[in-house]
Short mmCIF file of C-alpha atoms in Angstrom, two decimals:
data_model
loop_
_atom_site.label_atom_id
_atom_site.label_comp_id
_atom_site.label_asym_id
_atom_site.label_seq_id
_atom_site.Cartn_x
_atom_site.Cartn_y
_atom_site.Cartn_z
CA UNK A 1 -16.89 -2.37 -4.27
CA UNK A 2 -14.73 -0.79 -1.89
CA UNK A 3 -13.33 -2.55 0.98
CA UNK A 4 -11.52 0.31 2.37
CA UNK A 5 -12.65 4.39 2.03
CA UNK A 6 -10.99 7.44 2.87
CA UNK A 7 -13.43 9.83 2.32
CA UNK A 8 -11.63 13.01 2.86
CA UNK A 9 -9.20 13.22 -0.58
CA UNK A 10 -7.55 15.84 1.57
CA UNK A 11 -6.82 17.78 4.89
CA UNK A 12 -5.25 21.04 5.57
CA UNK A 13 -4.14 21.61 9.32
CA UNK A 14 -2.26 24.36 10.67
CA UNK A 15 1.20 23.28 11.85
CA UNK A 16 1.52 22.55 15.73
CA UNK A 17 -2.02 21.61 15.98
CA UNK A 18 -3.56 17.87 15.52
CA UNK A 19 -4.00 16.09 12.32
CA UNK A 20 -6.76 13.37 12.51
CA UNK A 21 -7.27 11.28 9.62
CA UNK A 22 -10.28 8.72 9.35
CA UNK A 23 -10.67 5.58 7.25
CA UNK A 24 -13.64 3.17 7.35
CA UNK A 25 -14.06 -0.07 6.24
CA UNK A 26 -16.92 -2.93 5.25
CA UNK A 27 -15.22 -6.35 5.42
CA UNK A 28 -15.77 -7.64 9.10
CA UNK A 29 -12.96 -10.34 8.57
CA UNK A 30 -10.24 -8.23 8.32
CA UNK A 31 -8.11 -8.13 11.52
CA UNK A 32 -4.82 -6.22 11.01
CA UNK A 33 -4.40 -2.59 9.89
CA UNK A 34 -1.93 -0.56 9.23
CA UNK A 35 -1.34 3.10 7.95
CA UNK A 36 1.30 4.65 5.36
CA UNK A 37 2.94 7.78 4.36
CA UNK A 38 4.01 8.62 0.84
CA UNK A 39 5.48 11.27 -0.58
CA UNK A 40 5.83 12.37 -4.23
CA UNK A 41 8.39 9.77 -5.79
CA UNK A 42 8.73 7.32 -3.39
CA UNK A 43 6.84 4.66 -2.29
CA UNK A 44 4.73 4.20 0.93
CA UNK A 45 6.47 4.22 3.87
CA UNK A 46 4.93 2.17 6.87
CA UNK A 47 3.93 4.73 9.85
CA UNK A 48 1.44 2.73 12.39
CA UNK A 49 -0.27 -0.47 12.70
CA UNK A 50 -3.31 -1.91 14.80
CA UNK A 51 -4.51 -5.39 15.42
CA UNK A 52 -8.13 -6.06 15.80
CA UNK A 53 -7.87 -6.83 19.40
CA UNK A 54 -6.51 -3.53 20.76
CA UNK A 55 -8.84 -0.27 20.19
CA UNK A 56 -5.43 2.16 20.59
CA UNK A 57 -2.15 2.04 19.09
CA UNK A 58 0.46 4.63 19.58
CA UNK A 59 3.82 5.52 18.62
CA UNK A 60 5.30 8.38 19.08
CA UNK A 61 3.17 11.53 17.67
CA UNK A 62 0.90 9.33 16.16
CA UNK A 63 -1.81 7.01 17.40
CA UNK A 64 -4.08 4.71 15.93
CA UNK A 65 -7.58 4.55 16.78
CA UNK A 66 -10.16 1.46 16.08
CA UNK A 67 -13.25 1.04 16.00
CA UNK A 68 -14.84 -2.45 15.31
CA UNK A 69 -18.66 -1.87 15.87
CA UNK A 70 -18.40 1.28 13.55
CA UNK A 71 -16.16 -0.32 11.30
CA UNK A 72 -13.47 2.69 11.57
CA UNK A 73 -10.05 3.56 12.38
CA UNK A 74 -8.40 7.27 12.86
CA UNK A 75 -4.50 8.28 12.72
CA UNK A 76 -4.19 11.49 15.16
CA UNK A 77 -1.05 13.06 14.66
CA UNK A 78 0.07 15.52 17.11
CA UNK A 79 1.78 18.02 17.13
CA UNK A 80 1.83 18.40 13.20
CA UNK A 81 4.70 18.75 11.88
CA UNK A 82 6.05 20.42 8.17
CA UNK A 83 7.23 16.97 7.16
CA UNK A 84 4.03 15.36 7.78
CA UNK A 85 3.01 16.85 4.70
CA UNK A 86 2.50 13.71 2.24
CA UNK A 87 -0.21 11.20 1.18
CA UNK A 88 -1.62 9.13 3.80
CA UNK A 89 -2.83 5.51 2.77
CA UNK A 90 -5.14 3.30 5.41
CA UNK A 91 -4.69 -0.55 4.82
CA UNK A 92 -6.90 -3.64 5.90
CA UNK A 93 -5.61 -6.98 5.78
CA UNK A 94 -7.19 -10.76 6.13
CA UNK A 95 -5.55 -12.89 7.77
CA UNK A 96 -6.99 -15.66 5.97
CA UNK A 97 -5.97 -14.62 2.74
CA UNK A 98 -3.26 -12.29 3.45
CA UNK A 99 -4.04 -9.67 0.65
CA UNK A 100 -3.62 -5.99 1.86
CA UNK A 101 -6.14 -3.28 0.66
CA UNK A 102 -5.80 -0.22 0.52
CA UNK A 103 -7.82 3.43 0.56
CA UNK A 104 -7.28 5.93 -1.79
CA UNK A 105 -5.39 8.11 0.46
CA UNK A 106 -5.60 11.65 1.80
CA UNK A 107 -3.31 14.26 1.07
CA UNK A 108 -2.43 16.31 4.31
CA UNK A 109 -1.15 19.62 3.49
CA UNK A 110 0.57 21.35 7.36
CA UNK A 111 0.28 24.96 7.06
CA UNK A 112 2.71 27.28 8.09
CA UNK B 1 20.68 -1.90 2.78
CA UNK B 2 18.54 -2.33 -0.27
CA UNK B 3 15.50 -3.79 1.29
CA UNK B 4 13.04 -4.00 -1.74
CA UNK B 5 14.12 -3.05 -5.69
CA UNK B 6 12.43 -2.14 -8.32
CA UNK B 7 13.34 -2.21 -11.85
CA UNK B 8 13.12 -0.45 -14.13
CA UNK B 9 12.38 2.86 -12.67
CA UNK B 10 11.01 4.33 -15.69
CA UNK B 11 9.37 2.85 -19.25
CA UNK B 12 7.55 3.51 -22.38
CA UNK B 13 6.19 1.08 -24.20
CA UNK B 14 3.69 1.08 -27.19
CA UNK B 15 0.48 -0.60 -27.76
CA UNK B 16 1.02 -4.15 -27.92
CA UNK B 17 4.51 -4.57 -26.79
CA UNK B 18 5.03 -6.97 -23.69
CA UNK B 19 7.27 -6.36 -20.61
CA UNK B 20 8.11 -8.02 -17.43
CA UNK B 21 8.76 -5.64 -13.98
CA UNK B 22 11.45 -7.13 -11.62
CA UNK B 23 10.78 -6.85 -8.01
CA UNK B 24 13.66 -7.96 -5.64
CA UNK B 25 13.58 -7.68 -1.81
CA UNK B 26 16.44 -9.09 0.37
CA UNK B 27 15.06 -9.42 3.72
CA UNK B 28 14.02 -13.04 3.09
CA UNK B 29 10.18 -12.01 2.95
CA UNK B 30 7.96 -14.70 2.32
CA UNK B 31 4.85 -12.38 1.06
CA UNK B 32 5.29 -10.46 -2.29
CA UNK B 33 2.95 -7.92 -3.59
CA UNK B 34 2.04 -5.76 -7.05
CA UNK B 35 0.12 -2.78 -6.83
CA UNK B 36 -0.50 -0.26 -9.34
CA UNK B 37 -1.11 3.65 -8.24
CA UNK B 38 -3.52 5.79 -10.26
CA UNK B 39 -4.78 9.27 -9.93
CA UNK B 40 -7.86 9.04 -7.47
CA UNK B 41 -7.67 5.48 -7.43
CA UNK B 42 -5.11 4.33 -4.31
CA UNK B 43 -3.13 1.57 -4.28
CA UNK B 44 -5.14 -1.17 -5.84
CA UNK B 45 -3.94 -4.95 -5.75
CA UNK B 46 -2.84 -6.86 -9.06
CA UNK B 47 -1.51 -10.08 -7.80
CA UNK B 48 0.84 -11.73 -4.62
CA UNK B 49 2.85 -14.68 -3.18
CA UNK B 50 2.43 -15.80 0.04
CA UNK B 51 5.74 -17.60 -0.86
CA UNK B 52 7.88 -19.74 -3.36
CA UNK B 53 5.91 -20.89 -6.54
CA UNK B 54 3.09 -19.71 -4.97
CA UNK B 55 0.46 -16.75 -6.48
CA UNK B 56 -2.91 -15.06 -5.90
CA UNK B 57 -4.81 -12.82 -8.10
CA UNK B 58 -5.43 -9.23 -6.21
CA UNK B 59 -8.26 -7.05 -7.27
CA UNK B 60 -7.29 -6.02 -10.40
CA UNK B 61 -5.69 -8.84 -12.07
CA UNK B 62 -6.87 -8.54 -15.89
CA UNK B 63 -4.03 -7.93 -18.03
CA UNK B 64 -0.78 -9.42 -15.70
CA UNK B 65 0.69 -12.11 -15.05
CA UNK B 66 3.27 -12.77 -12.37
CA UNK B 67 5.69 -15.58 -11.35
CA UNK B 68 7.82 -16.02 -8.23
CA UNK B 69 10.14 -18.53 -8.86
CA UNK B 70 12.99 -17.75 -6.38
CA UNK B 71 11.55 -16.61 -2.66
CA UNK B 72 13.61 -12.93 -3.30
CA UNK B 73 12.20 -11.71 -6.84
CA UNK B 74 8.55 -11.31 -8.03
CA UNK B 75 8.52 -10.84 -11.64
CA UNK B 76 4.84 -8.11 -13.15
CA UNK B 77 4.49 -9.33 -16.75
CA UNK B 78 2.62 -7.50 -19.42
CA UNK B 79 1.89 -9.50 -22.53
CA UNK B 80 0.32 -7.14 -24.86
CA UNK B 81 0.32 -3.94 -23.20
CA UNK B 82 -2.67 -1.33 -23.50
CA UNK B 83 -3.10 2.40 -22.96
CA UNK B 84 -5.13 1.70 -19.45
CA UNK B 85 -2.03 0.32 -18.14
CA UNK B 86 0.00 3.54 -17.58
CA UNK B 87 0.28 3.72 -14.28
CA UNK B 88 3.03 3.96 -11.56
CA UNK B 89 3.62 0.18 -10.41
CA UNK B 90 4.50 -0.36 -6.95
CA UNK B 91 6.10 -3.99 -5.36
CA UNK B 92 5.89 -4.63 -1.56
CA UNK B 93 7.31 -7.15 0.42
CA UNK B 94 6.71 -8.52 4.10
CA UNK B 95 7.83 -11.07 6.37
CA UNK B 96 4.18 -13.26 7.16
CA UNK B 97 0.81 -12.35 8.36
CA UNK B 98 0.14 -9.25 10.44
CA UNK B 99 3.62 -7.38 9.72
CA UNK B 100 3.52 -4.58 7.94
CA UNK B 101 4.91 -4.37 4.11
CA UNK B 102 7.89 -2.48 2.93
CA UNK B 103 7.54 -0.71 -0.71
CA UNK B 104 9.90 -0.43 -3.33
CA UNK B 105 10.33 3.34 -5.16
CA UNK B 106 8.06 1.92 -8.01
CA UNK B 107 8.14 2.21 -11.58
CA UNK B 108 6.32 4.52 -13.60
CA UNK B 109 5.33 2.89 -16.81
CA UNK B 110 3.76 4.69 -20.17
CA UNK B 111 1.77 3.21 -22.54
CA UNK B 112 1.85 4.85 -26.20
#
């Protein structure tokens, strides 16, 4: 049963244009959520993070998107950049529990 | 500036053999976290501490056990370890609720 899905295992966008990564999710409780970047040999790195109050988050090239009805959040980066290349994890945390789950990432590849 | 370490970075083990997993973070976080990375499979949850002496069982917690005793170090334990426990083993740490977590560079264990 997954709590979290990233449906897209990966994502090729040409550099300079915008990168727009979705997530979804099917626990209504959760109320925080965040997105990471990893690269090969290193862990996640924290990028952006949304609370369940605000619809728009943004910092930077990247902005986080939420939906509540729909149950789904987007990460536009723009422009894309060569180092954006990585794995891109979406989280969902509950505050009354304080576990973090995650999705099973998509791999952005920024083409030349 | 070590933030959150993980040790060691790199084991084999065979079938049956136990081993613990040090995680130590020294930004006096209160909330500890094991995940284990698979192929396909994301970041999934093994167990947590919301603080001191305290733990929680994630989503996949068959086969671990954990212990925080001091607030800095989260110790993974495997007591008989098994095949479908190779895996790449990362340890996250944050400071409460709705804060995002910072990742050690994980350890990539092999079962024989």
């Amino acid at each position: 049963d997954q709590q979290v899905k990233q449906n897209s295992p990966s994502l090729s966008v040409q550099e300079g244009r915008i990168s727009i990564l979705n997530c979804d999710y099917t626990n209504s409780m959760f109320d925080y959520f965040l997105w990471y970047k990893k690269y090969p040999a290193e862990g996640p790195t924290f990028l952006i993070s949304i609370s369940s109050i605000k619809d728009k988050n943004e910092d930077g090239r990247f902005t986080v998107f939420l939906n509540k009805s729909a149950k789904h959040l987007s990460l536009h980066i723009v422009p894309s950049q060569p180092g954006d290349s990585a794995v891109y994890f979406c989280a969902a945390s509950d505050n009354r529990d304080d576990k973090i789950i995650f999705g099973k990432g998509t791999r952005l590849h920024i083409l030349p | 500036n070590a933030g959150v370490t993980q040790t060691p970075k790199f084991r084999v083990l065979k079938t049956g053999q136990s081993m613990t997993l040090l995680c130590a973070q020294d930004m006096n976080h209160e909330y500890m976290y094991w995940y284990r990375q698979d192929p396909g499979m994301g970041l999934r949850l093994i167990h947590y501490s919301v603080g001191e002496g305290t733990t929680a069982k994630g989503e996949v917690p068959d086969g671990y056990n954990v212990s925080r005793l001091k607030k800095q170090n989260f110790l993974l334990g495997l007591e008989s370890a098994a095949p479908s426990q190779t895996s790449v083993y990362f340890c996250a740490s944050r400071l409460q609720g709705n804060q995002p977590q910072h990742f050690g560079d994980g350890t990539r264990l092999s079962i024989l």
